[in-house]
Amino acid sequence: LPSRIMDKEYYDRYYKDWTPDGKKRSTSEALEYFKSKEIQVLIDEGTTVDGLRLYGSPWVRQYASWQTAFNKKEKDILQYWERLEPADILLTHQPPKGFGDRDGTSKAVGCQHLLDKVVNQVKPRLHVFGHEHLDVGIFENDSITFINAASVDNFYRVRKPIVVDILPTK
């Protein structure tokens, strides 16, 4: 699917990953570059691809002392989850509680608020996320397939992608 998630802070930190010549561009220039390559950036918005409704949200509930580009404090994260819309495929960075969310100590660090919103309102067929690099895989409940598709391990070594087929509903 032609979707990537990014915000200005992420771009400012990692622009060399996104530009072929390593030249830093403004966020608006970067977005234009992605658009020229048919890469659609989803930041709290949805799109339809081949008859499937996708919605992307890059936010992460802060639960450790370190920061990432999209961290939000517990008290602030709810407003971002409220923006989620019904979709066939939900793309988030944060894992929901209990699905692909184990850290290096086997503690479940996913977000309960996200799980509640996903199961009770968004109701995607597929919820794809990353963030927790160790608990990669496919997990299911009664009606939703959850995939932790983190592309690197804890040492940032690239791993093979998880590939799934999903057909539009008729």
Tab-separated table of N, CA and C in Angstrom:
chain	number	residue	atom	x	y	z
A	1	LEU	N	0.840	-1.174	0.000
A	1	LEU	CA	0.000	0.000	0.000
A	1	LEU	C	0.888	1.241	0.000
A	2	PRO	N	0.513	2.263	-0.718
A	2	PRO	CA	1.379	3.436	-0.852
A	2	PRO	C	1.227	4.417	0.295
A	3	SER	N	1.440	3.995	1.544
A	3	SER	CA	1.228	4.880	2.675
A	3	SER	C	2.411	4.842	3.624
A	4	ARG	N	2.825	6.029	4.050
A	4	ARG	CA	3.866	6.182	5.056
A	4	ARG	C	3.367	7.212	6.051
A	5	ILE	N	3.857	7.161	7.277
A	5	ILE	CA	3.439	8.110	8.301
A	5	ILE	C	4.648	8.916	8.735
A	6	MET	N	4.476	10.234	8.815
A	6	MET	CA	5.591	11.105	9.138
A	6	MET	C	5.060	12.422	9.687
A	7	ASP	N	5.828	13.094	10.541
A	7	ASP	CA	5.510	14.464	10.916
A	7	ASP	C	6.787	15.292	10.823
A	8	LYS	N	6.673	16.594	11.069
A	8	LYS	CA	7.807	17.497	10.881
A	8	LYS	C	9.004	17.095	11.736
A	9	GLU	N	8.768	16.737	12.999
A	9	GLU	CA	9.890	16.369	13.868
A	9	GLU	C	10.609	15.139	13.335
A	10	TYR	N	9.851	14.155	12.892
A	10	TYR	CA	10.461	12.952	12.328
A	10	TYR	C	11.284	13.322	11.095
A	11	TYR	N	10.711	14.131	10.230
A	11	TYR	CA	11.424	14.552	9.033
A	11	TYR	C	12.711	15.289	9.409
A	12	ASP	N	12.625	16.202	10.380
A	12	ASP	CA	13.801	16.963	10.789
A	12	ASP	C	14.924	16.063	11.287
A	13	ARG	N	14.565	14.967	11.961
A	13	ARG	CA	15.581	14.052	12.487
A	13	ARG	C	16.138	13.104	11.424
A	14	TYR	N	15.264	12.644	10.516
A	14	TYR	CA	15.628	11.539	9.647
A	14	TYR	C	15.515	11.861	8.159
A	15	TYR	N	15.647	13.121	7.789
A	15	TYR	CA	15.436	13.507	6.395
A	15	TYR	C	16.336	12.748	5.431
A	16	LYS	N	17.523	12.366	5.851
A	16	LYS	CA	18.429	11.652	4.940
A	16	LYS	C	17.859	10.303	4.509
A	17	ASP	N	16.998	9.719	5.373
A	17	ASP	CA	16.349	8.456	5.012
A	17	ASP	C	15.325	8.649	3.892
A	18	TRP	N	14.845	9.861	3.743
A	18	TRP	CA	13.732	10.119	2.821
A	18	TRP	C	14.164	10.798	1.535
A	19	THR	N	15.354	11.333	1.475
A	19	THR	CA	15.753	12.096	0.297
A	19	THR	C	16.919	11.404	-0.398
A	20	PRO	N	16.841	11.245	-1.705
A	20	PRO	CA	17.878	10.505	-2.416
A	20	PRO	C	19.250	11.180	-2.388
A	21	ASP	N	19.273	12.499	-2.255
A	21	ASP	CA	20.551	13.195	-2.269
A	21	ASP	C	21.021	13.616	-0.877
A	22	GLY	N	20.227	13.278	0.169
A	22	GLY	CA	20.597	13.648	1.526
A	22	GLY	C	20.402	15.111	1.836
A	23	LYS	N	19.870	15.873	0.895
A	23	LYS	CA	19.650	17.304	1.099
A	23	LYS	C	18.375	17.514	1.910
A	24	LYS	N	18.497	18.282	2.971
A	24	LYS	CA	17.337	18.545	3.816
A	24	LYS	C	16.388	19.503	3.107
A	25	ARG	N	15.113	19.170	3.167
A	25	ARG	CA	14.076	19.998	2.577
A	25	ARG	C	13.074	20.365	3.664
A	26	SER	N	12.262	21.376	3.407
A	26	SER	CA	11.210	21.715	4.353
A	26	SER	C	10.177	20.590	4.359
A	27	THR	N	9.327	20.577	5.389
A	27	THR	CA	8.290	19.557	5.459
A	27	THR	C	7.401	19.624	4.228
A	28	SER	N	7.036	20.834	3.806
A	28	SER	CA	6.173	20.961	2.623
A	28	SER	C	6.880	20.432	1.376
A	29	GLU	N	8.179	20.688	1.244
A	29	GLU	CA	8.931	20.142	0.109
A	29	GLU	C	9.003	18.616	0.193
A	30	ALA	N	9.186	18.106	1.409
A	30	ALA	CA	9.241	16.657	1.583
A	30	ALA	C	7.908	16.024	1.196
A	31	LEU	N	6.817	16.635	1.622
A	31	LEU	CA	5.505	16.101	1.279
A	31	LEU	C	5.273	16.129	-0.230
A	32	GLU	N	5.730	17.171	-0.883
A	32	GLU	CA	5.628	17.248	-2.351
A	32	GLU	C	6.475	16.161	-3.002
A	33	TYR	N	7.668	15.927	-2.453
A	33	TYR	CA	8.534	14.869	-2.970
A	33	TYR	C	7.839	13.515	-2.857
A	34	PHE	N	7.279	13.226	-1.673
A	34	PHE	CA	6.572	11.954	-1.489
A	34	PHE	C	5.428	11.832	-2.475
A	35	LYS	N	4.675	12.919	-2.631
A	35	LYS	CA	3.550	12.910	-3.551
A	35	LYS	C	4.018	12.598	-4.970
A	36	SER	N	5.162	13.151	-5.364
A	36	SER	CA	5.695	12.905	-6.713
A	36	SER	C	6.078	11.440	-6.903
A	37	LYS	N	6.357	10.751	-5.813
A	37	LYS	CA	6.711	9.324	-5.847
A	37	LYS	C	5.510	8.435	-5.544
A	38	GLU	N	4.329	9.045	-5.540
A	38	GLU	CA	3.072	8.339	-5.258
A	38	GLU	C	3.052	7.721	-3.865
A	39	ILE	N	3.694	8.398	-2.914
A	39	ILE	CA	3.648	8.002	-1.508
A	39	ILE	C	2.688	8.954	-0.820
A	40	GLN	N	1.636	8.413	-0.245
A	40	GLN	CA	0.663	9.231	0.452
A	40	GLN	C	0.978	9.206	1.934
A	41	VAL	N	1.075	10.357	2.544
A	41	VAL	CA	1.381	10.476	3.959
A	41	VAL	C	0.066	10.608	4.725
A	42	LEU	N	-0.170	9.729	5.675
A	42	LEU	CA	-1.390	9.764	6.478
A	42	LEU	C	-1.059	10.206	7.900
A	43	ILE	N	-1.487	11.399	8.244
A	43	ILE	CA	-1.321	11.925	9.594
A	43	ILE	C	-2.714	12.304	10.074
A	44	ASP	N	-3.316	11.424	10.850
A	44	ASP	CA	-4.688	11.604	11.325
A	44	ASP	C	-5.654	11.833	10.169
A	45	GLU	N	-5.536	10.977	9.169
A	45	GLU	CA	-6.456	11.062	8.042
A	45	GLU	C	-6.583	9.709	7.370
A	46	GLY	N	-7.574	9.611	6.512
A	46	GLY	CA	-7.836	8.371	5.813
A	46	GLY	C	-7.776	8.539	4.314
A	47	THR	N	-7.781	7.409	3.639
A	47	THR	CA	-7.789	7.378	2.185
A	47	THR	C	-8.364	6.030	1.766
A	48	THR	N	-8.692	5.921	0.504
A	48	THR	CA	-9.168	4.645	-0.026
A	48	THR	C	-8.180	4.166	-1.076
A	49	VAL	N	-7.758	2.913	-0.960
A	49	VAL	CA	-6.817	2.300	-1.894
A	49	VAL	C	-7.418	0.975	-2.339
A	50	ASP	N	-7.629	0.842	-3.631
A	50	ASP	CA	-8.175	-0.402	-4.190
A	50	ASP	C	-9.428	-0.880	-3.461
A	51	GLY	N	-10.303	0.058	-3.137
A	51	GLY	CA	-11.561	-0.286	-2.500
A	51	GLY	C	-11.491	-0.512	-1.004
A	52	LEU	N	-10.319	-0.343	-0.408
A	52	LEU	CA	-10.138	-0.518	1.035
A	52	LEU	C	-9.950	0.842	1.693
A	53	ARG	N	-10.665	1.081	2.776
A	53	ARG	CA	-10.535	2.320	3.527
A	53	ARG	C	-9.391	2.170	4.529
A	54	LEU	N	-8.400	3.086	4.452
A	54	LEU	CA	-7.259	3.104	5.371
A	54	LEU	C	-7.320	4.367	6.208
A	55	TYR	N	-6.835	4.263	7.436
A	55	TYR	CA	-6.707	5.442	8.287
A	55	TYR	C	-5.372	5.333	9.003
A	56	GLY	N	-4.604	6.437	9.029
A	56	GLY	CA	-3.284	6.432	9.638
A	56	GLY	C	-3.157	7.427	10.772
A	57	SER	N	-2.510	7.001	11.864
A	57	SER	CA	-2.278	7.846	13.031
A	57	SER	C	-0.906	7.506	13.623
A	58	PRO	N	0.015	8.481	13.682
A	58	PRO	CA	1.388	8.189	14.091
A	58	PRO	C	1.684	8.285	15.590
A	59	TRP	N	0.707	8.574	16.428
A	59	TRP	CA	0.964	8.918	17.824
A	59	TRP	C	1.314	7.710	18.685
A	60	VAL	N	2.074	7.979	19.748
A	60	VAL	CA	2.510	6.952	20.703
A	60	VAL	C	2.311	7.502	22.106
A	61	ARG	N	1.706	6.684	22.963
A	61	ARG	CA	1.563	7.057	24.374
A	61	ARG	C	2.928	6.938	25.032
A	62	GLN	N	3.382	7.987	25.659
A	62	GLN	CA	4.690	7.956	26.313
A	62	GLN	C	4.588	7.119	27.583
A	63	TYR	N	5.424	6.095	27.673
A	63	TYR	CA	5.432	5.249	28.868
A	63	TYR	C	6.846	5.062	29.395
A	64	ALA	N	7.827	5.630	28.726
A	64	ALA	CA	9.216	5.534	29.171
A	64	ALA	C	9.798	6.947	29.234
A	65	SER	N	10.971	7.069	29.789
A	65	SER	CA	11.567	8.396	29.952
A	65	SER	C	12.079	8.984	28.645
A	66	TRP	N	12.355	8.135	27.650
A	66	TRP	CA	12.878	8.649	26.388
A	66	TRP	C	11.741	9.136	25.497
A	67	GLN	N	12.103	9.975	24.558
A	67	GLN	CA	11.131	10.585	23.657
A	67	GLN	C	11.257	10.016	22.255
A	68	THR	N	10.125	9.920	21.570
A	68	THR	CA	10.130	9.660	20.137
A	68	THR	C	9.413	10.819	19.468
A	69	ALA	N	9.424	10.834	18.167
A	69	ALA	CA	8.867	11.963	17.432
A	69	ALA	C	7.397	12.197	17.706
A	70	PHE	N	6.654	11.169	18.046
A	70	PHE	CA	5.208	11.296	18.157
A	70	PHE	C	4.681	11.073	19.571
A	71	ASN	N	5.549	11.121	20.580
A	71	ASN	CA	5.125	10.853	21.954
A	71	ASN	C	4.083	11.856	22.447
A	72	LYS	N	3.090	11.325	23.151
A	72	LYS	CA	2.102	12.151	23.841
A	72	LYS	C	1.922	11.579	25.236
A	73	LYS	N	1.762	12.459	26.201
A	73	LYS	CA	1.546	12.012	27.577
A	73	LYS	C	0.190	11.318	27.681
A	74	GLU	N	0.088	10.459	28.686
A	74	GLU	CA	-1.143	9.689	28.914
A	74	GLU	C	-2.380	10.577	28.880
A	75	LYS	N	-2.315	11.720	29.544
A	75	LYS	CA	-3.481	12.603	29.621
A	75	LYS	C	-3.820	13.239	28.271
A	76	ASP	N	-2.858	13.286	27.363
A	76	ASP	CA	-3.070	13.938	26.068
A	76	ASP	C	-3.400	12.976	24.931
A	77	ILE	N	-3.074	11.694	25.089
A	77	ILE	CA	-3.204	10.756	23.968
A	77	ILE	C	-4.661	10.508	23.574
A	78	LEU	N	-5.577	10.608	24.519
A	78	LEU	CA	-6.981	10.311	24.231
A	78	LEU	C	-7.544	11.179	23.110
A	79	GLN	N	-7.136	12.450	23.063
A	79	GLN	CA	-7.660	13.324	22.007
A	79	GLN	C	-7.237	12.848	20.618
A	80	TYR	N	-6.100	12.181	20.524
A	80	TYR	CA	-5.656	11.660	19.234
A	80	TYR	C	-6.411	10.389	18.860
A	81	TRP	N	-6.682	9.543	19.846
A	81	TRP	CA	-7.447	8.327	19.563
A	81	TRP	C	-8.896	8.682	19.202
A	82	GLU	N	-9.417	9.777	19.739
A	82	GLU	CA	-10.777	10.191	19.389
A	82	GLU	C	-10.897	10.557	17.911
A	83	ARG	N	-9.816	10.911	17.262
A	83	ARG	CA	-9.825	11.275	15.839
A	83	ARG	C	-9.938	10.066	14.915
A	84	LEU	N	-9.638	8.875	15.432
A	84	LEU	CA	-9.655	7.683	14.583
A	84	LEU	C	-11.031	7.495	13.961
A	85	GLU	N	-11.023	7.101	12.708
A	85	GLU	CA	-12.266	6.891	11.968
A	85	GLU	C	-12.398	5.424	11.578
A	86	PRO	N	-13.635	4.958	11.361
A	86	PRO	CA	-13.814	3.587	10.883
A	86	PRO	C	-13.005	3.336	9.610
A	87	ALA	N	-12.393	2.164	9.523
A	87	ALA	CA	-11.551	1.836	8.378
A	87	ALA	C	-11.438	0.326	8.251
A	88	ASP	N	-11.161	-0.140	7.036
A	88	ASP	CA	-10.845	-1.555	6.837
A	88	ASP	C	-9.473	-1.870	7.412
A	89	ILE	N	-8.542	-0.920	7.212
A	89	ILE	CA	-7.164	-1.085	7.687
A	89	ILE	C	-6.791	0.140	8.499
A	90	LEU	N	-6.436	-0.073	9.748
A	90	LEU	CA	-5.978	0.999	10.619
A	90	LEU	C	-4.467	0.888	10.743
A	91	LEU	N	-3.766	1.982	10.499
A	91	LEU	CA	-2.311	2.049	10.631
A	91	LEU	C	-1.984	2.973	11.796
A	92	THR	N	-1.360	2.431	12.830
A	92	THR	CA	-0.898	3.261	13.941
A	92	THR	C	0.546	2.888	14.232
A	93	HIS	N	1.230	3.755	14.932
A	93	HIS	CA	2.574	3.406	15.376
A	93	HIS	C	2.466	2.634	16.698
A	94	GLN	N	1.601	3.104	17.571
A	94	GLN	CA	1.377	2.517	18.896
A	94	GLN	C	0.636	1.189	18.785
A	95	PRO	N	1.084	0.157	19.500
A	95	PRO	CA	0.273	-1.064	19.566
A	95	PRO	C	-0.845	-0.903	20.591
A	96	PRO	N	-1.942	-1.620	20.385
A	96	PRO	CA	-2.982	-1.648	21.407
A	96	PRO	C	-2.556	-2.597	22.532
A	97	LYS	N	-3.153	-2.450	23.670
A	97	LYS	CA	-2.837	-3.313	24.822
A	97	LYS	C	-3.149	-4.775	24.496
A	98	GLY	N	-2.156	-5.651	24.704
A	98	GLY	CA	-2.382	-7.081	24.613
A	98	GLY	C	-2.140	-7.730	23.261
A	99	PHE	N	-1.750	-6.960	22.266
A	99	PHE	CA	-1.524	-7.513	20.924
A	99	PHE	C	-0.194	-6.986	20.387
A	100	GLY	N	0.845	-7.809	20.376
A	100	GLY	CA	2.136	-7.398	19.819
A	100	GLY	C	2.763	-6.240	20.561
A	101	ASP	N	2.540	-6.191	21.866
A	101	ASP	CA	2.986	-5.019	22.633
A	101	ASP	C	3.965	-5.351	23.760
A	102	ARG	N	4.593	-6.520	23.714
A	102	ARG	CA	5.529	-6.907	24.780
A	102	ARG	C	6.889	-6.245	24.563
A	103	ASP	N	7.412	-5.671	25.633
A	103	ASP	CA	8.738	-5.071	25.544
A	103	ASP	C	9.796	-6.115	25.895
A	104	GLY	N	11.034	-5.692	26.075
A	104	GLY	CA	12.132	-6.612	26.355
A	104	GLY	C	12.011	-7.365	27.663
A	105	THR	N	11.149	-6.900	28.574
A	105	THR	CA	10.939	-7.588	29.846
A	105	THR	C	9.645	-8.400	29.828
A	106	SER	N	9.031	-8.524	28.656
A	106	SER	CA	7.751	-9.221	28.455
A	106	SER	C	6.566	-8.496	29.074
A	107	LYS	N	6.757	-7.235	29.403
A	107	LYS	CA	5.667	-6.417	29.930
A	107	LYS	C	4.819	-5.917	28.758
A	108	ALA	N	3.490	-5.996	28.903
A	108	ALA	CA	2.576	-5.463	27.891
A	108	ALA	C	2.538	-3.945	28.037
A	109	VAL	N	3.022	-3.239	27.025
A	109	VAL	CA	3.129	-1.776	27.108
A	109	VAL	C	2.216	-1.063	26.109
A	110	GLY	N	1.323	-1.799	25.481
A	110	GLY	CA	0.387	-1.185	24.551
A	110	GLY	C	-0.610	-0.299	25.280
A	111	CYS	N	-1.407	0.417	24.510
A	111	CYS	CA	-2.332	1.398	25.065
A	111	CYS	C	-3.748	0.822	25.163
A	112	GLN	N	-4.267	0.762	26.389
A	112	GLN	CA	-5.624	0.269	26.618
A	112	GLN	C	-6.659	1.176	25.960
A	113	HIS	N	-6.430	2.484	26.007
A	113	HIS	CA	-7.368	3.427	25.379
A	113	HIS	C	-7.458	3.178	23.875
A	114	LEU	N	-6.322	2.898	23.253
A	114	LEU	CA	-6.315	2.604	21.819
A	114	LEU	C	-7.079	1.303	21.554
A	115	LEU	N	-6.823	0.280	22.347
A	115	LEU	CA	-7.546	-0.981	22.166
A	115	LEU	C	-9.054	-0.772	22.274
A	116	ASP	N	-9.490	-0.037	23.285
A	116	ASP	CA	-10.924	0.214	23.467
A	116	ASP	C	-11.520	0.911	22.246
A	117	LYS	N	-10.836	1.919	21.741
A	117	LYS	CA	-11.324	2.663	20.576
A	117	LYS	C	-11.361	1.758	19.335
A	118	VAL	N	-10.326	0.969	19.142
A	118	VAL	CA	-10.239	0.092	17.968
A	118	VAL	C	-11.345	-0.963	17.998
A	119	VAL	N	-11.509	-1.632	19.116
A	119	VAL	CA	-12.477	-2.730	19.212
A	119	VAL	C	-13.922	-2.230	19.209
A	120	ASN	N	-14.185	-1.117	19.877
A	120	ASN	CA	-15.561	-0.664	20.047
A	120	ASN	C	-16.065	0.310	18.988
A	121	GLN	N	-15.148	1.040	18.309
A	121	GLN	CA	-15.621	2.053	17.373
A	121	GLN	C	-15.009	1.952	15.980
A	122	VAL	N	-13.703	1.844	15.884
A	122	VAL	CA	-13.063	1.816	14.561
A	122	VAL	C	-13.386	0.504	13.847
A	123	LYS	N	-13.269	-0.603	14.565
A	123	LYS	CA	-13.596	-1.936	14.078
A	123	LYS	C	-12.977	-2.269	12.715
A	124	PRO	N	-11.648	-2.120	12.609
A	124	PRO	CA	-11.008	-2.468	11.335
A	124	PRO	C	-10.952	-3.983	11.160
A	125	ARG	N	-10.771	-4.403	9.952
A	125	ARG	CA	-10.499	-5.821	9.705
A	125	ARG	C	-9.049	-6.124	10.051
A	126	LEU	N	-8.194	-5.118	9.850
A	126	LEU	CA	-6.752	-5.267	10.042
A	126	LEU	C	-6.223	-4.031	10.755
A	127	HIS	N	-5.486	-4.216	11.851
A	127	HIS	CA	-4.822	-3.114	12.551
A	127	HIS	C	-3.324	-3.393	12.507
A	128	VAL	N	-2.592	-2.547	11.794
A	128	VAL	CA	-1.146	-2.707	11.602
A	128	VAL	C	-0.421	-1.622	12.385
A	129	PHE	N	0.613	-2.006	13.110
A	129	PHE	CA	1.358	-1.082	13.950
A	129	PHE	C	2.785	-1.578	14.089
A	130	GLY	N	3.585	-0.888	14.865
A	130	GLY	CA	4.968	-1.286	15.121
A	130	GLY	C	5.341	-0.869	16.527
A	131	HIS	N	6.374	-0.092	16.656
A	131	HIS	CA	6.883	0.506	17.888
A	131	HIS	C	7.567	-0.504	18.802
A	132	GLU	N	6.948	-1.604	19.112
A	132	GLU	CA	7.602	-2.628	19.936
A	132	GLU	C	8.310	-3.602	19.001
A	133	HIS	N	9.629	-3.514	18.949
A	133	HIS	CA	10.420	-4.239	17.964
A	133	HIS	C	10.555	-5.732	18.249
A	134	LEU	N	10.264	-6.168	19.467
A	134	LEU	CA	10.479	-7.569	19.817
A	134	LEU	C	9.251	-8.456	19.644
A	135	ASP	N	8.050	-7.891	19.691
A	135	ASP	CA	6.825	-8.696	19.695
A	135	ASP	C	6.143	-8.666	18.319
A	136	VAL	N	6.923	-8.941	17.308
A	136	VAL	CA	6.440	-8.900	15.929
A	136	VAL	C	5.604	-10.138	15.635
A	137	GLY	N	4.546	-9.959	14.864
A	137	GLY	CA	3.754	-11.105	14.462
A	137	GLY	C	2.306	-10.753	14.204
A	138	ILE	N	1.515	-11.796	13.983
A	138	ILE	CA	0.095	-11.666	13.685
A	138	ILE	C	-0.694	-12.204	14.877
A	139	PHE	N	-1.658	-11.418	15.335
A	139	PHE	CA	-2.469	-11.739	16.503
A	139	PHE	C	-3.935	-11.524	16.121
A	140	GLU	N	-4.829	-12.319	16.671
A	140	GLU	CA	-6.229	-12.169	16.303
A	140	GLU	C	-7.136	-12.186	17.516
A	141	ASN	N	-8.235	-11.448	17.397
A	141	ASN	CA	-9.337	-11.624	18.333
A	141	ASN	C	-10.533	-12.056	17.489
A	142	ASP	N	-11.739	-11.906	17.980
A	142	ASP	CA	-12.909	-12.415	17.258
A	142	ASP	C	-13.066	-11.852	15.848
A	143	SER	N	-12.800	-10.569	15.661
A	143	SER	CA	-13.089	-9.968	14.355
A	143	SER	C	-11.964	-9.118	13.778
A	144	ILE	N	-10.880	-8.934	14.506
A	144	ILE	CA	-9.798	-8.052	14.055
A	144	ILE	C	-8.486	-8.824	14.026
A	145	THR	N	-7.740	-8.662	12.944
A	145	THR	CA	-6.381	-9.186	12.866
A	145	THR	C	-5.432	-8.039	13.206
A	146	PHE	N	-4.598	-8.247	14.202
A	146	PHE	CA	-3.612	-7.259	14.641
A	146	PHE	C	-2.250	-7.715	14.146
A	147	ILE	N	-1.477	-6.797	13.563
A	147	ILE	CA	-0.147	-7.144	13.080
A	147	ILE	C	0.867	-6.146	13.611
A	148	ASN	N	1.821	-6.646	14.394
A	148	ASN	CA	2.980	-5.836	14.741
A	148	ASN	C	3.980	-6.074	13.615
A	149	ALA	N	4.108	-5.091	12.754
A	149	ALA	CA	4.949	-5.201	11.563
A	149	ALA	C	6.228	-4.379	11.701
A	150	ALA	N	6.734	-4.239	12.932
A	150	ALA	CA	7.971	-3.484	13.146
A	150	ALA	C	9.032	-3.977	12.170
A	151	SER	N	9.603	-3.076	11.416
A	151	SER	CA	10.503	-3.458	10.323
A	151	SER	C	11.939	-3.706	10.767
A	152	VAL	N	12.250	-3.354	12.022
A	152	VAL	CA	13.607	-3.580	12.537
A	152	VAL	C	13.529	-4.218	13.915
A	153	ASP	N	14.628	-4.848	14.314
A	153	ASP	CA	14.698	-5.386	15.670
A	153	ASP	C	15.248	-4.306	16.605
A	154	ASN	N	15.529	-4.663	17.850
A	154	ASN	CA	16.011	-3.663	18.814
A	154	ASN	C	17.397	-3.111	18.485
A	155	PHE	N	18.112	-3.767	17.586
A	155	PHE	CA	19.426	-3.276	17.151
A	155	PHE	C	19.324	-2.584	15.790
A	156	TYR	N	18.083	-2.329	15.339
A	156	TYR	CA	17.770	-1.661	14.073
A	156	TYR	C	18.277	-2.424	12.856
A	157	ARG	N	18.336	-3.750	12.991
A	157	ARG	CA	18.591	-4.598	11.839
A	157	ARG	C	17.255	-4.831	11.142
A	158	VAL	N	17.247	-4.665	9.846
A	158	VAL	CA	16.007	-4.804	9.073
A	158	VAL	C	15.616	-6.267	9.015
A	159	ARG	N	14.328	-6.521	9.240
A	159	ARG	CA	13.822	-7.891	9.159
A	159	ARG	C	12.915	-8.019	7.943
A	160	LYS	N	12.621	-9.243	7.584
A	160	LYS	CA	11.736	-9.495	6.444
A	160	LYS	C	10.344	-8.954	6.753
A	161	PRO	N	9.688	-8.392	5.750
A	161	PRO	CA	8.347	-7.831	5.988
A	161	PRO	C	7.307	-8.927	6.192
A	162	ILE	N	6.251	-8.557	6.866
A	162	ILE	CA	5.072	-9.409	6.981
A	162	ILE	C	4.157	-9.025	5.825
A	163	VAL	N	3.737	-9.993	5.058
A	163	VAL	CA	2.890	-9.727	3.894
A	163	VAL	C	1.545	-10.397	4.114
A	164	VAL	N	0.482	-9.639	3.931
A	164	VAL	CA	-0.875	-10.186	4.035
A	164	VAL	C	-1.687	-9.740	2.831
A	165	ASP	N	-2.643	-10.534	2.472
A	165	ASP	CA	-3.594	-10.179	1.421
A	165	ASP	C	-4.921	-9.857	2.087
A	166	ILE	N	-5.519	-8.753	1.692
A	166	ILE	CA	-6.831	-8.386	2.194
A	166	ILE	C	-7.642	-7.872	1.023
A	167	LEU	N	-8.808	-8.431	0.858
A	167	LEU	CA	-9.666	-8.064	-0.273
A	167	LEU	C	-10.765	-7.129	0.202
A	168	PRO	N	-11.183	-6.220	-0.682
A	168	PRO	CA	-12.306	-5.345	-0.308
A	168	PRO	C	-13.561	-6.176	-0.052
A	169	THR	N	-14.379	-5.715	0.870
A	169	THR	CA	-15.658	-6.376	1.085
A	169	THR	C	-16.614	-5.950	-0.011
A	170	LYS	N	-17.554	-6.813	-0.322
A	170	LYS	CA	-18.487	-6.470	-1.398
A	170	LYS	C	-19.759	-5.873	-0.864
